[in-house]
mmCIF file of C-alpha atoms in Angstrom:
data_model
loop_
_atom_site.group_PDB
_atom_site.id
_atom_site.type_symbol
_atom_site.label_atom_id
_atom_site.label_comp_id
_atom_site.label_asym_id
_atom_site.label_seq_id
_atom_site.Cartn_x
_atom_site.Cartn_y
_atom_site.Cartn_z
ATOM 1 C CA MET A 10 181.148 150.163 136.738
ATOM 2 C CA ASP A 11 180.032 153.636 135.669
ATOM 3 C CA PHE A 12 180.193 156.539 138.131
ATOM 4 C CA SER A 13 178.583 159.094 135.820
ATOM 5 C CA LEU A 14 174.992 160.173 135.219
ATOM 6 C CA ASP A 15 173.433 159.300 131.872
ATOM 7 C CA SER A 16 172.001 161.926 129.512
ATOM 8 C CA THR A 17 168.443 161.623 130.876
ATOM 9 C CA GLN A 18 169.589 161.982 134.475
ATOM 10 C CA THR A 19 171.803 164.937 133.576
ATOM 11 C CA GLU A 20 168.951 166.669 131.741
ATOM 12 C CA LEU A 21 166.586 166.152 134.703
ATOM 13 C CA ARG A 22 169.181 167.414 137.183
ATOM 14 C CA ASP A 23 170.042 170.498 135.163
ATOM 15 C CA SER A 24 166.383 171.373 134.607
ATOM 16 C CA LEU A 25 165.662 171.073 138.329
ATOM 17 C CA ARG A 26 168.765 173.110 139.195
ATOM 18 C CA ARG A 27 167.651 175.958 136.958
ATOM 19 C CA TYR A 28 164.201 176.063 138.520
ATOM 20 C CA LEU A 29 165.530 175.888 142.081
ATOM 21 C CA ALA A 30 168.092 178.635 141.437
ATOM 22 C CA ALA A 31 165.585 180.976 139.821
ATOM 23 C CA GLU A 32 162.390 180.372 141.809
ATOM 24 C CA VAL A 33 163.220 178.676 145.105
ATOM 25 C CA ALA A 34 166.644 179.762 146.370
ATOM 26 C CA PRO A 35 165.740 183.490 146.606
ATOM 27 C CA ILE A 36 163.000 182.882 149.223
ATOM 28 C CA VAL A 37 164.472 180.068 151.341
ATOM 29 C CA ASN A 38 166.191 182.124 154.036
ATOM 30 C CA ARG A 39 163.198 184.429 154.502
ATOM 31 C CA TYR A 40 160.656 181.636 154.703
ATOM 32 C CA GLU A 41 162.768 179.606 157.130
ATOM 33 C CA ALA A 42 163.401 182.643 159.339
ATOM 34 C CA GLU A 43 159.655 183.281 159.517
ATOM 35 C CA ALA A 44 158.779 179.560 159.820
ATOM 36 C CA ARG A 45 156.421 179.930 156.858
ATOM 37 C CA MET A 46 155.417 176.764 155.068
ATOM 38 C CA VAL A 47 156.747 176.137 151.577
ATOM 39 C CA PRO A 48 154.376 177.725 149.023
ATOM 40 C CA GLN A 49 151.833 175.279 147.628
ATOM 41 C CA GLU A 50 152.716 176.147 144.038
ATOM 42 C CA MET A 51 156.317 175.064 144.621
ATOM 43 C CA VAL A 52 155.170 171.706 145.932
ATOM 44 C CA GLU A 53 152.959 171.284 142.863
ATOM 45 C CA ALA A 54 155.847 172.313 140.582
ATOM 46 C CA MET A 55 157.858 169.313 141.762
ATOM 47 C CA ARG A 56 155.543 167.134 139.673
ATOM 48 C CA ASP A 57 157.095 168.566 136.511
ATOM 49 C CA PHE A 58 160.534 167.291 137.543
ATOM 50 C CA GLY A 59 159.476 163.753 138.401
ATOM 51 C CA LEU A 60 159.720 164.298 142.128
ATOM 52 C CA LEU A 61 156.067 163.762 143.087
ATOM 53 C CA GLY A 62 155.350 160.096 142.468
ATOM 54 C CA GLY A 63 158.800 159.664 140.994
ATOM 55 C CA MET A 64 159.214 155.981 141.872
ATOM 56 C CA LEU A 65 155.552 154.966 141.530
ATOM 57 C CA GLN A 66 154.557 152.849 138.574
ATOM 58 C CA GLU A 67 153.169 154.702 135.582
ATOM 59 C CA LYS A 68 149.836 152.864 135.869
ATOM 60 C CA ASP A 69 149.341 154.577 139.237
ATOM 61 C CA GLY A 70 150.272 158.003 137.910
ATOM 62 C CA GLY A 71 153.989 157.882 138.704
ATOM 63 C CA TYR A 72 157.106 158.144 136.570
ATOM 64 C CA GLY A 73 158.644 154.747 137.273
ATOM 65 C CA LEU A 74 162.033 156.291 138.037
ATOM 66 C CA PRO A 75 164.809 154.076 139.392
ATOM 67 C CA MET A 76 166.022 154.864 142.911
ATOM 68 C CA MET A 77 169.277 156.168 141.475
ATOM 69 C CA THR A 78 167.523 158.886 139.461
ATOM 70 C CA TYR A 79 165.012 159.755 142.167
ATOM 71 C CA GLY A 80 167.770 159.921 144.790
ATOM 72 C CA MET A 81 169.845 162.236 142.629
ATOM 73 C CA LEU A 82 166.853 164.593 142.328
ATOM 74 C CA ILE A 83 166.237 164.426 146.085
ATOM 75 C CA ALA A 84 169.853 165.456 146.732
ATOM 76 C CA GLU A 85 169.456 168.446 144.405
ATOM 77 C CA LEU A 86 166.296 169.484 146.211
ATOM 78 C CA ALA A 87 167.847 169.107 149.684
ATOM 79 C CA ARG A 88 170.854 171.117 148.539
ATOM 80 C CA VAL A 89 168.596 174.166 148.080
ATOM 81 C CA TRP A 90 165.619 173.719 150.447
ATOM 82 C CA PRO A 91 165.489 170.738 152.831
ATOM 83 C CA SER A 92 161.969 171.669 153.945
ATOM 84 C CA LEU A 93 160.667 171.299 150.394
ATOM 85 C CA ARG A 94 162.543 168.013 150.133
ATOM 86 C CA SER A 95 160.882 166.759 153.305
ATOM 87 C CA ILE A 96 157.407 167.656 152.050
ATOM 88 C CA VAL A 97 158.045 165.864 148.765
ATOM 89 C CA SER A 98 159.523 162.692 150.260
ATOM 90 C CA THR A 99 156.865 162.465 153.001
ATOM 91 C CA SER A 100 154.063 162.748 150.445
ATOM 92 C CA ASN A 101 155.816 160.192 148.254
ATOM 93 C CA LEU A 102 156.182 157.814 151.202
ATOM 94 C CA ALA A 103 152.440 157.929 151.881
ATOM 95 C CA ALA A 104 151.676 157.644 148.160
ATOM 96 C CA SER A 105 153.990 154.624 147.802
ATOM 97 C CA VAL A 106 152.230 152.777 150.621
ATOM 98 C CA LEU A 107 148.853 153.607 149.058
ATOM 99 C CA SER A 108 150.037 152.548 145.597
ATOM 100 C CA ASP A 109 151.478 149.280 146.901
ATOM 101 C CA GLY A 110 148.629 148.116 149.137
ATOM 102 C CA GLY A 111 145.629 150.262 148.318
ATOM 103 C CA SER A 112 142.545 148.980 146.528
ATOM 104 C CA PRO A 113 141.672 150.329 143.057
ATOM 105 C CA TYR A 114 138.980 152.405 144.777
ATOM 106 C CA LEU A 115 141.447 154.048 147.196
ATOM 107 C CA LYS A 116 144.046 154.681 144.517
ATOM 108 C CA GLU A 117 141.548 156.226 142.137
ATOM 109 C CA LYS A 118 140.089 158.441 144.864
ATOM 110 C CA TYR A 119 143.276 159.719 146.524
ATOM 111 C CA LEU A 120 146.438 159.178 144.455
ATOM 112 C CA PRO A 121 145.832 161.782 141.716
ATOM 113 C CA ARG A 122 145.425 164.582 144.246
ATOM 114 C CA VAL A 123 148.525 163.559 146.226
ATOM 115 C CA LEU A 124 150.676 163.144 143.117
ATOM 116 C CA SER A 125 149.618 166.531 141.758
ATOM 117 C CA GLY A 126 150.663 168.217 145.004
ATOM 118 C CA GLU A 127 147.121 169.442 145.542
ATOM 119 C CA ALA A 128 146.617 167.275 148.642
ATOM 120 C CA ILE A 129 149.321 166.968 151.305
ATOM 121 C CA ALA A 130 149.679 163.458 152.763
ATOM 122 C CA SER A 131 151.421 162.265 155.936
ATOM 123 C CA PHE A 132 152.917 158.986 157.158
ATOM 124 C CA ALA A 133 151.899 158.333 160.761
ATOM 125 C CA LEU A 134 153.970 155.666 162.500
ATOM 126 C CA SER A 135 155.835 157.127 165.517
ATOM 127 C CA GLU A 136 154.098 157.474 168.892
ATOM 128 C CA PRO A 137 154.950 158.906 172.330
ATOM 129 C CA ASN A 138 156.255 155.500 173.477
ATOM 130 C CA ILE A 139 157.060 154.026 170.068
ATOM 131 C CA GLY A 140 159.994 155.043 167.883
ATOM 132 C CA SER A 141 162.573 152.410 167.021
ATOM 133 C CA ASP A 142 160.301 149.697 168.480
ATOM 134 C CA ALA A 143 157.698 150.268 165.767
ATOM 135 C CA ALA A 144 156.292 146.730 165.862
ATOM 136 C CA ASN A 145 154.676 147.406 169.261
ATOM 137 C CA ILE A 146 152.332 150.192 168.170
ATOM 138 C CA GLU A 147 149.902 151.317 170.866
ATOM 139 C CA THR A 148 147.314 153.157 168.760
ATOM 140 C CA ARG A 149 144.288 150.841 168.614
ATOM 141 C CA ALA A 150 141.701 150.188 165.915
ATOM 142 C CA VAL A 151 138.747 148.082 167.047
ATOM 143 C CA GLU A 152 136.539 146.432 164.456
ATOM 144 C CA THR A 153 133.030 147.858 164.031
ATOM 145 C CA GLU A 154 130.098 147.045 161.759
ATOM 146 C CA THR A 155 131.379 149.480 159.115
ATOM 147 C CA GLY A 156 135.138 149.459 159.616
ATOM 148 C CA TRP A 157 137.436 150.503 162.443
ATOM 149 C CA ARG A 158 137.225 152.809 165.450
ATOM 150 C CA VAL A 159 140.684 154.324 166.066
ATOM 151 C CA ASN A 160 142.033 155.723 169.327
ATOM 152 C CA GLY A 161 145.588 156.844 170.006
ATOM 153 C CA ARG A 162 148.324 159.452 169.498
ATOM 154 C CA LYS A 163 150.964 159.787 166.826
ATOM 155 C CA LEU A 164 153.982 161.984 167.504
ATOM 156 C CA TYR A 165 156.692 163.725 165.428
ATOM 157 C CA ILE A 166 154.653 163.438 162.235
ATOM 158 C CA SER A 167 155.950 165.534 159.336
ATOM 159 C CA LEU A 168 153.101 167.570 157.798
ATOM 160 C CA GLY A 169 150.847 166.389 160.616
ATOM 161 C CA THR A 170 149.252 169.817 161.092
ATOM 162 C CA VAL A 171 148.593 170.487 157.411
ATOM 163 C CA CYS A 172 147.951 167.082 155.831
ATOM 164 C CA GLU A 173 144.582 166.553 154.194
ATOM 165 C CA LEU A 174 144.974 162.788 154.494
ATOM 166 C CA GLY A 175 147.517 160.207 155.539
ATOM 167 C CA VAL A 176 148.349 156.593 156.238
ATOM 168 C CA VAL A 177 148.291 155.535 159.885
ATOM 169 C CA PHE A 178 149.667 152.329 161.377
ATOM 170 C CA VAL A 179 147.568 150.836 164.160
ATOM 171 C CA GLN A 180 147.030 147.691 166.195
ATOM 172 C CA THR A 181 143.818 146.255 164.779
ATOM 173 C CA GLN A 182 141.668 144.004 166.943
ATOM 174 C CA ARG A 183 138.913 141.896 165.420
ATOM 175 C CA LYS A 184 135.835 140.878 167.335
ATOM 176 C CA SER A 185 137.382 137.403 167.443
ATOM 177 C CA GLY A 186 140.262 138.852 169.485
ATOM 178 C CA GLU A 187 142.894 138.502 166.740
ATOM 179 C CA ARG A 188 145.411 141.368 166.643
ATOM 180 C CA GLY A 189 148.090 142.701 164.333
ATOM 181 C CA VAL A 190 149.591 145.907 162.918
ATOM 182 C CA SER A 191 147.485 147.244 160.047
ATOM 183 C CA CYS A 192 147.585 150.317 157.844
ATOM 184 C CA LEU A 193 144.562 152.568 157.351
ATOM 185 C CA LEU A 194 143.953 155.699 155.309
ATOM 186 C CA PHE A 195 142.504 158.625 157.268
ATOM 187 C CA GLU A 196 141.258 162.074 156.343
ATOM 188 C CA ARG A 197 141.601 165.228 158.400
ATOM 189 C CA ALA A 198 137.869 165.845 158.042
ATOM 190 C CA MET A 199 136.985 162.657 159.939
ATOM 191 C CA ALA A 200 135.201 163.346 163.239
ATOM 192 C CA GLY A 201 137.428 162.853 166.279
ATOM 193 C CA PHE A 202 140.682 163.645 164.466
ATOM 194 C CA SER A 203 142.807 166.616 165.567
ATOM 195 C CA SER A 204 146.408 167.774 165.376
ATOM 196 C CA SER A 205 148.705 170.218 167.146
ATOM 197 C CA PRO A 206 152.071 171.711 166.119
ATOM 198 C CA ILE A 207 155.453 170.763 167.589
ATOM 199 C CA SER A 208 158.321 173.269 167.570
ATOM 200 C CA LYS A 209 161.678 172.073 166.247
ATOM 201 C CA MET A 210 165.187 173.365 165.568
ATOM 202 C CA GLY A 211 165.421 173.018 161.780
ATOM 203 C CA MET A 212 163.453 172.713 158.543
ATOM 204 C CA LEU A 213 161.004 175.250 159.917
ATOM 205 C CA SER A 214 159.079 175.502 156.643
ATOM 206 C CA CYS A 215 157.960 171.863 156.914
ATOM 207 C CA PRO A 216 155.513 171.589 159.853
ATOM 208 C CA LEU A 217 155.806 168.851 162.463
ATOM 209 C CA GLY A 218 152.858 167.734 164.524
ATOM 210 C CA GLU A 219 151.092 165.438 166.949
ATOM 211 C CA LEU A 220 148.014 163.581 165.724
ATOM 212 C CA LEU A 221 145.173 162.632 168.047
ATOM 213 C CA PHE A 222 142.589 159.982 167.177
ATOM 214 C CA GLU A 223 139.557 159.981 169.463
ATOM 215 C CA ASP A 224 136.966 157.421 168.354
ATOM 216 C CA VAL A 225 137.739 158.158 164.714
ATOM 217 C CA GLU A 226 135.557 155.977 162.488
ATOM 218 C CA ILE A 227 137.533 154.783 159.461
ATOM 219 C CA PRO A 228 135.618 152.807 156.787
ATOM 220 C CA ALA A 229 136.586 149.196 156.105
ATOM 221 C CA ALA A 230 137.357 150.212 152.508
ATOM 222 C CA ASN A 231 140.234 152.373 153.813
ATOM 223 C CA LEU A 232 142.334 149.365 154.828
ATOM 224 C CA ILE A 233 145.661 149.395 152.951
ATOM 225 C CA GLY A 234 147.256 146.026 152.328
ATOM 226 C CA THR A 235 146.390 142.933 154.329
ATOM 227 C CA GLU A 236 144.917 143.250 157.782
ATOM 228 C CA GLY A 237 147.501 142.403 160.437
ATOM 229 C CA LYS A 238 150.377 142.615 157.905
ATOM 230 C CA GLY A 239 150.899 146.350 157.927
ATOM 231 C CA PHE A 240 154.274 146.273 159.647
ATOM 232 C CA ALA A 241 155.843 144.533 156.644
ATOM 233 C CA LEU A 242 154.554 147.378 154.474
ATOM 234 C CA ALA A 243 156.042 149.947 156.860
ATOM 235 C CA LYS A 244 159.424 148.160 156.931
ATOM 236 C CA LYS A 245 159.590 147.992 153.140
ATOM 237 C CA TYR A 246 159.180 151.712 152.686
ATOM 238 C CA LEU A 247 161.238 152.676 155.715
ATOM 239 C CA ASN A 248 164.154 150.924 154.019
ATOM 240 C CA ILE A 249 163.644 152.975 150.860
ATOM 241 C CA GLY A 250 163.170 155.994 153.117
ATOM 242 C CA ARG A 251 166.630 155.446 154.600
ATOM 243 C CA CYS A 252 168.138 155.715 151.149
ATOM 244 C CA VAL A 253 166.139 158.912 150.568
ATOM 245 C CA VAL A 254 167.415 160.325 153.877
ATOM 246 C CA ALA A 255 170.986 159.488 152.840
ATOM 247 C CA PHE A 256 170.578 161.399 149.563
ATOM 248 C CA SER A 257 169.031 164.273 151.530
ATOM 249 C CA ALA A 258 172.087 164.401 153.772
ATOM 250 C CA LEU A 259 174.302 164.377 150.681
ATOM 251 C CA GLY A 260 172.487 167.417 149.282
ATOM 252 C CA ILE A 261 172.871 169.453 152.478
ATOM 253 C CA ALA A 262 176.529 168.409 152.767
ATOM 254 C CA GLU A 263 177.153 169.649 149.240
ATOM 255 C CA ALA A 264 175.575 173.002 150.093
ATOM 256 C CA ALA A 265 177.644 173.389 153.270
ATOM 257 C CA TYR A 266 180.841 172.421 151.456
ATOM 258 C CA GLU A 267 180.185 174.811 148.564
ATOM 259 C CA ALA A 268 179.488 177.636 151.029
ATOM 260 C CA ALA A 269 182.824 177.004 152.759
ATOM 261 C CA VAL A 270 184.765 176.996 149.493
ATOM 262 C CA LYS A 271 183.191 180.290 148.419
ATOM 263 C CA TYR A 272 183.813 181.947 151.782
ATOM 264 C CA ALA A 273 187.420 180.705 151.903
ATOM 265 C CA GLY A 274 188.027 182.392 148.552
ATOM 266 C CA ASP A 275 186.283 185.655 149.477
ATOM 267 C CA ARG A 276 187.348 186.229 153.082
ATOM 268 C CA VAL A 277 190.658 188.074 153.406
ATOM 269 C CA GLN A 278 192.825 187.954 156.532
ATOM 270 C CA PHE A 279 196.479 188.928 156.922
ATOM 271 C CA GLY A 280 196.421 190.300 153.403
ATOM 272 C CA ARG A 281 195.223 187.166 151.561
ATOM 273 C CA PRO A 282 192.202 184.860 151.203
ATOM 274 C CA ILE A 283 191.878 182.461 154.129
ATOM 275 C CA GLY A 284 191.700 179.623 151.592
ATOM 276 C CA GLY A 285 195.463 180.006 151.300
ATOM 277 C CA PHE A 286 196.044 178.904 154.893
ATOM 278 C CA GLN A 287 197.000 175.283 155.447
ATOM 279 C CA LEU A 288 194.497 174.532 158.220
ATOM 280 C CA VAL A 289 191.614 175.913 156.167
ATOM 281 C CA GLN A 290 192.733 173.768 153.263
ATOM 282 C CA GLN A 291 192.734 170.745 155.575
ATOM 283 C CA LEU A 292 189.097 171.460 156.501
ATOM 284 C CA VAL A 293 188.190 171.789 152.820
ATOM 285 C CA ALA A 294 189.952 168.509 151.990
ATOM 286 C CA ASP A 295 188.127 166.707 154.812
ATOM 287 C CA MET A 296 184.783 168.083 153.626
ATOM 288 C CA MET A 297 185.501 167.009 150.050
ATOM 289 C CA THR A 298 186.198 163.467 151.183
ATOM 290 C CA LEU A 299 183.088 163.207 153.353
ATOM 291 C CA VAL A 300 180.868 164.496 150.557
ATOM 292 C CA GLU A 301 182.332 162.072 148.045
ATOM 293 C CA THR A 302 182.188 158.999 150.306
ATOM 294 C CA SER A 303 178.560 159.858 151.089
ATOM 295 C CA ARG A 304 177.817 160.116 147.366
ATOM 296 C CA LEU A 305 179.395 156.739 146.637
ATOM 297 C CA LEU A 306 177.466 154.973 149.410
ATOM 298 C CA CYS A 307 174.217 156.640 148.298
ATOM 299 C CA TRP A 308 174.770 155.450 144.743
ATOM 300 C CA ARG A 309 175.746 151.980 145.954
ATOM 301 C CA ALA A 310 172.560 151.664 148.039
ATOM 302 C CA ALA A 311 170.374 153.029 145.228
ATOM 303 C CA ASP A 312 171.886 150.593 142.740
ATOM 304 C CA ALA A 313 171.237 147.696 145.124
ATOM 305 C CA LEU A 314 167.592 148.736 145.498
ATOM 306 C CA ASP A 315 167.167 149.054 141.741
ATOM 307 C CA ARG A 316 168.615 145.560 141.214
ATOM 308 C CA GLY A 317 166.667 144.032 144.094
ATOM 309 C CA ALA A 318 169.981 142.865 145.564
ATOM 310 C CA PRO A 319 169.783 140.830 148.792
ATOM 311 C CA ASP A 320 172.144 143.245 150.573
ATOM 312 C CA SER A 321 170.081 146.335 149.734
ATOM 313 C CA GLN A 322 168.705 146.672 153.288
ATOM 314 C CA MET A 323 172.183 146.602 154.808
ATOM 315 C CA LEU A 324 173.512 149.072 152.226
ATOM 316 C CA CYS A 325 170.611 151.476 152.823
ATOM 317 C CA SER A 326 171.364 151.381 156.557
ATOM 318 C CA MET A 327 175.068 151.943 155.845
ATOM 319 C CA ALA A 328 174.459 154.844 153.464
ATOM 320 C CA LYS A 329 171.981 156.453 155.838
ATOM 321 C CA ARG A 330 174.290 156.091 158.838
ATOM 322 C CA HIS A 331 177.394 157.375 157.062
ATOM 323 C CA ALA A 332 175.807 160.236 155.104
ATOM 324 C CA THR A 333 173.842 161.611 158.063
ATOM 325 C CA ASP A 334 176.888 161.491 160.328
ATOM 326 C CA ALA A 335 179.019 163.018 157.579
ATOM 327 C CA VAL A 336 176.702 165.959 156.892
ATOM 328 C CA LEU A 337 176.923 167.094 160.511
ATOM 329 C CA ARG A 338 180.717 167.031 160.357
ATOM 330 C CA VAL A 339 180.707 168.889 157.042
ATOM 331 C CA ALA A 340 178.279 171.509 158.346
ATOM 332 C CA GLU A 341 180.349 171.975 161.492
ATOM 333 C CA MET A 342 183.593 172.342 159.518
ATOM 334 C CA SER A 343 181.879 174.806 157.172
ATOM 335 C CA MET A 344 180.848 176.866 160.197
ATOM 336 C CA GLN A 345 184.469 176.749 161.397
ATOM 337 C CA VAL A 346 185.728 178.042 158.044
ATOM 338 C CA HIS A 347 183.228 180.896 158.329
ATOM 339 C CA GLY A 348 184.452 181.708 161.841
ATOM 340 C CA GLY A 349 182.185 184.018 163.816
ATOM 341 C CA ALA A 350 180.084 184.685 160.718
ATOM 342 C CA GLY A 351 179.109 181.010 160.591
ATOM 343 C CA TYR A 352 177.373 181.282 163.949
ATOM 344 C CA THR A 353 175.084 184.035 162.722
ATOM 345 C CA SER A 354 172.080 184.055 160.413
ATOM 346 C CA LEU A 355 173.980 186.326 158.004
ATOM 347 C CA PHE A 356 175.202 183.153 156.258
ATOM 348 C CA PRO A 357 173.244 179.937 155.596
ATOM 349 C CA VAL A 358 175.688 177.505 157.223
ATOM 350 C CA GLU A 359 174.040 177.607 160.652
ATOM 351 C CA ARG A 360 170.778 176.623 158.932
ATOM 352 C CA HIS A 361 172.531 173.767 157.121
ATOM 353 C CA TYR A 362 173.526 172.361 160.509
ATOM 354 C CA ARG A 363 170.031 172.763 161.983
ATOM 355 C CA ASP A 364 168.342 171.289 158.916
ATOM 356 C CA ALA A 365 170.671 168.275 158.912
ATOM 357 C CA ARG A 366 170.554 167.460 162.604
ATOM 358 C CA HIS A 367 167.362 165.406 162.532
ATOM 359 C CA LEU A 368 168.566 163.147 159.702
ATOM 360 C CA SER A 369 170.620 160.905 161.999
ATOM 361 C CA ILE A 370 167.363 160.252 163.901
ATOM 362 C CA ALA A 371 164.816 160.021 161.075
ATOM 363 C CA GLU A 372 163.829 156.642 159.583
ATOM 364 C CA GLY A 373 165.521 154.820 162.456
ATOM 365 C CA THR A 374 168.358 156.279 164.512
ATOM 366 C CA ASN A 375 171.919 155.706 163.401
ATOM 367 C CA GLN A 376 172.415 153.490 166.443
ATOM 368 C CA ILE A 377 169.607 151.239 165.171
ATOM 369 C CA GLN A 378 171.227 151.247 161.708
ATOM 370 C CA ALA A 379 174.475 150.022 163.266
ATOM 371 C CA LEU A 380 172.610 147.124 164.891
ATOM 372 C CA LEU A 381 170.912 146.218 161.615
ATOM 373 C CA MET A 382 174.239 146.297 159.769
ATOM 374 C CA ALA A 383 175.947 144.096 162.338
ATOM 375 C CA GLN A 384 173.007 141.688 162.389
ATOM 376 C CA SER A 385 173.303 141.225 158.618
ATOM 377 C CA VAL A 386 176.803 139.746 158.971
ATOM 378 C CA LEU A 387 176.609 138.164 162.428
ATOM 379 C CA GLY A 388 173.150 136.686 162.106
ATOM 380 C CA ILE A 389 172.455 137.737 165.699
ATOM 381 C CA SER A 390 169.842 140.337 166.628
ATOM 382 C CA ALA A 391 170.633 142.728 169.482
ATOM 383 C CA LEU A 392 166.952 143.652 169.706
ATOM 384 C CA LYS A 393 165.584 140.275 170.753
#
């Protein structure tokens, strides 16, 4: 059992760190304060580090990275700018679904532009009445002579207001009356499609939106995967997404912990650095432990995914649940170390907390993860 990165992983990490420190870190606070979207050129630059299309097969334009390597890069990205991380992982999620189930025609037409960062893609699953109960999607797609006519609303969609295209999960209904969840590729330019922004508390440089489909005609050729079998495709990549969310939480936790350590060494009270006080040291020790246990569970889940282990789904749920709970505790303790300064925008720790808060909800709430974990050992579903 080896708990170290190999030379290739170390080289990738260090290269990404240098770029993020020089080009990205200096603008993060300003862009987030102004709710300005991440610059397009920075999204496109992620291609050079294996982050856009990282896990896709090389034949589809990806890098074929194992989850362990991709996750490590995601953590580095989240450590500096969670909004940029969200844009990258959302685009990758849509690209993975397209790569897995898309026809050669769809992949040739859309994948190169998504993987270059030129075209922003979204993943549209959640709805006003559908979150954890994703199998009961209400958005409808009725069969037509040329494809599908889609009507419905999608809510809380990352990049929903800026995406050029995306994958949308719908209830398809054939003329024969047969129904099932299917996945379709849509374009913003399609008549009847519109979007509107949704305000949120964190990651303000990654837009969130509501999508509205009003008699949107989607060609039959835009079906991804098998008709009526789209939910299996969604579940597959939501599981990988949970591991990505766990690594994202790890990155933010590292940033919050590092900020606390620096402040504890710089801030002087009663004639000495506050890092010399026992209760501050206790907070630092607790943060260290939470960061390290999150790292170990992230690596464990990534390794299971890479090996195709039968317990990979349970481990992804466990890593996601632990790391996203842990990052909130780390961010809160970091704010406590900073005292009154931590509550202000003069230091980044209040942003770390805001950016991390949604992670315990994304890709299935932590309460749902607990049910999935328990089901894996009890063999009893609490959802049926």
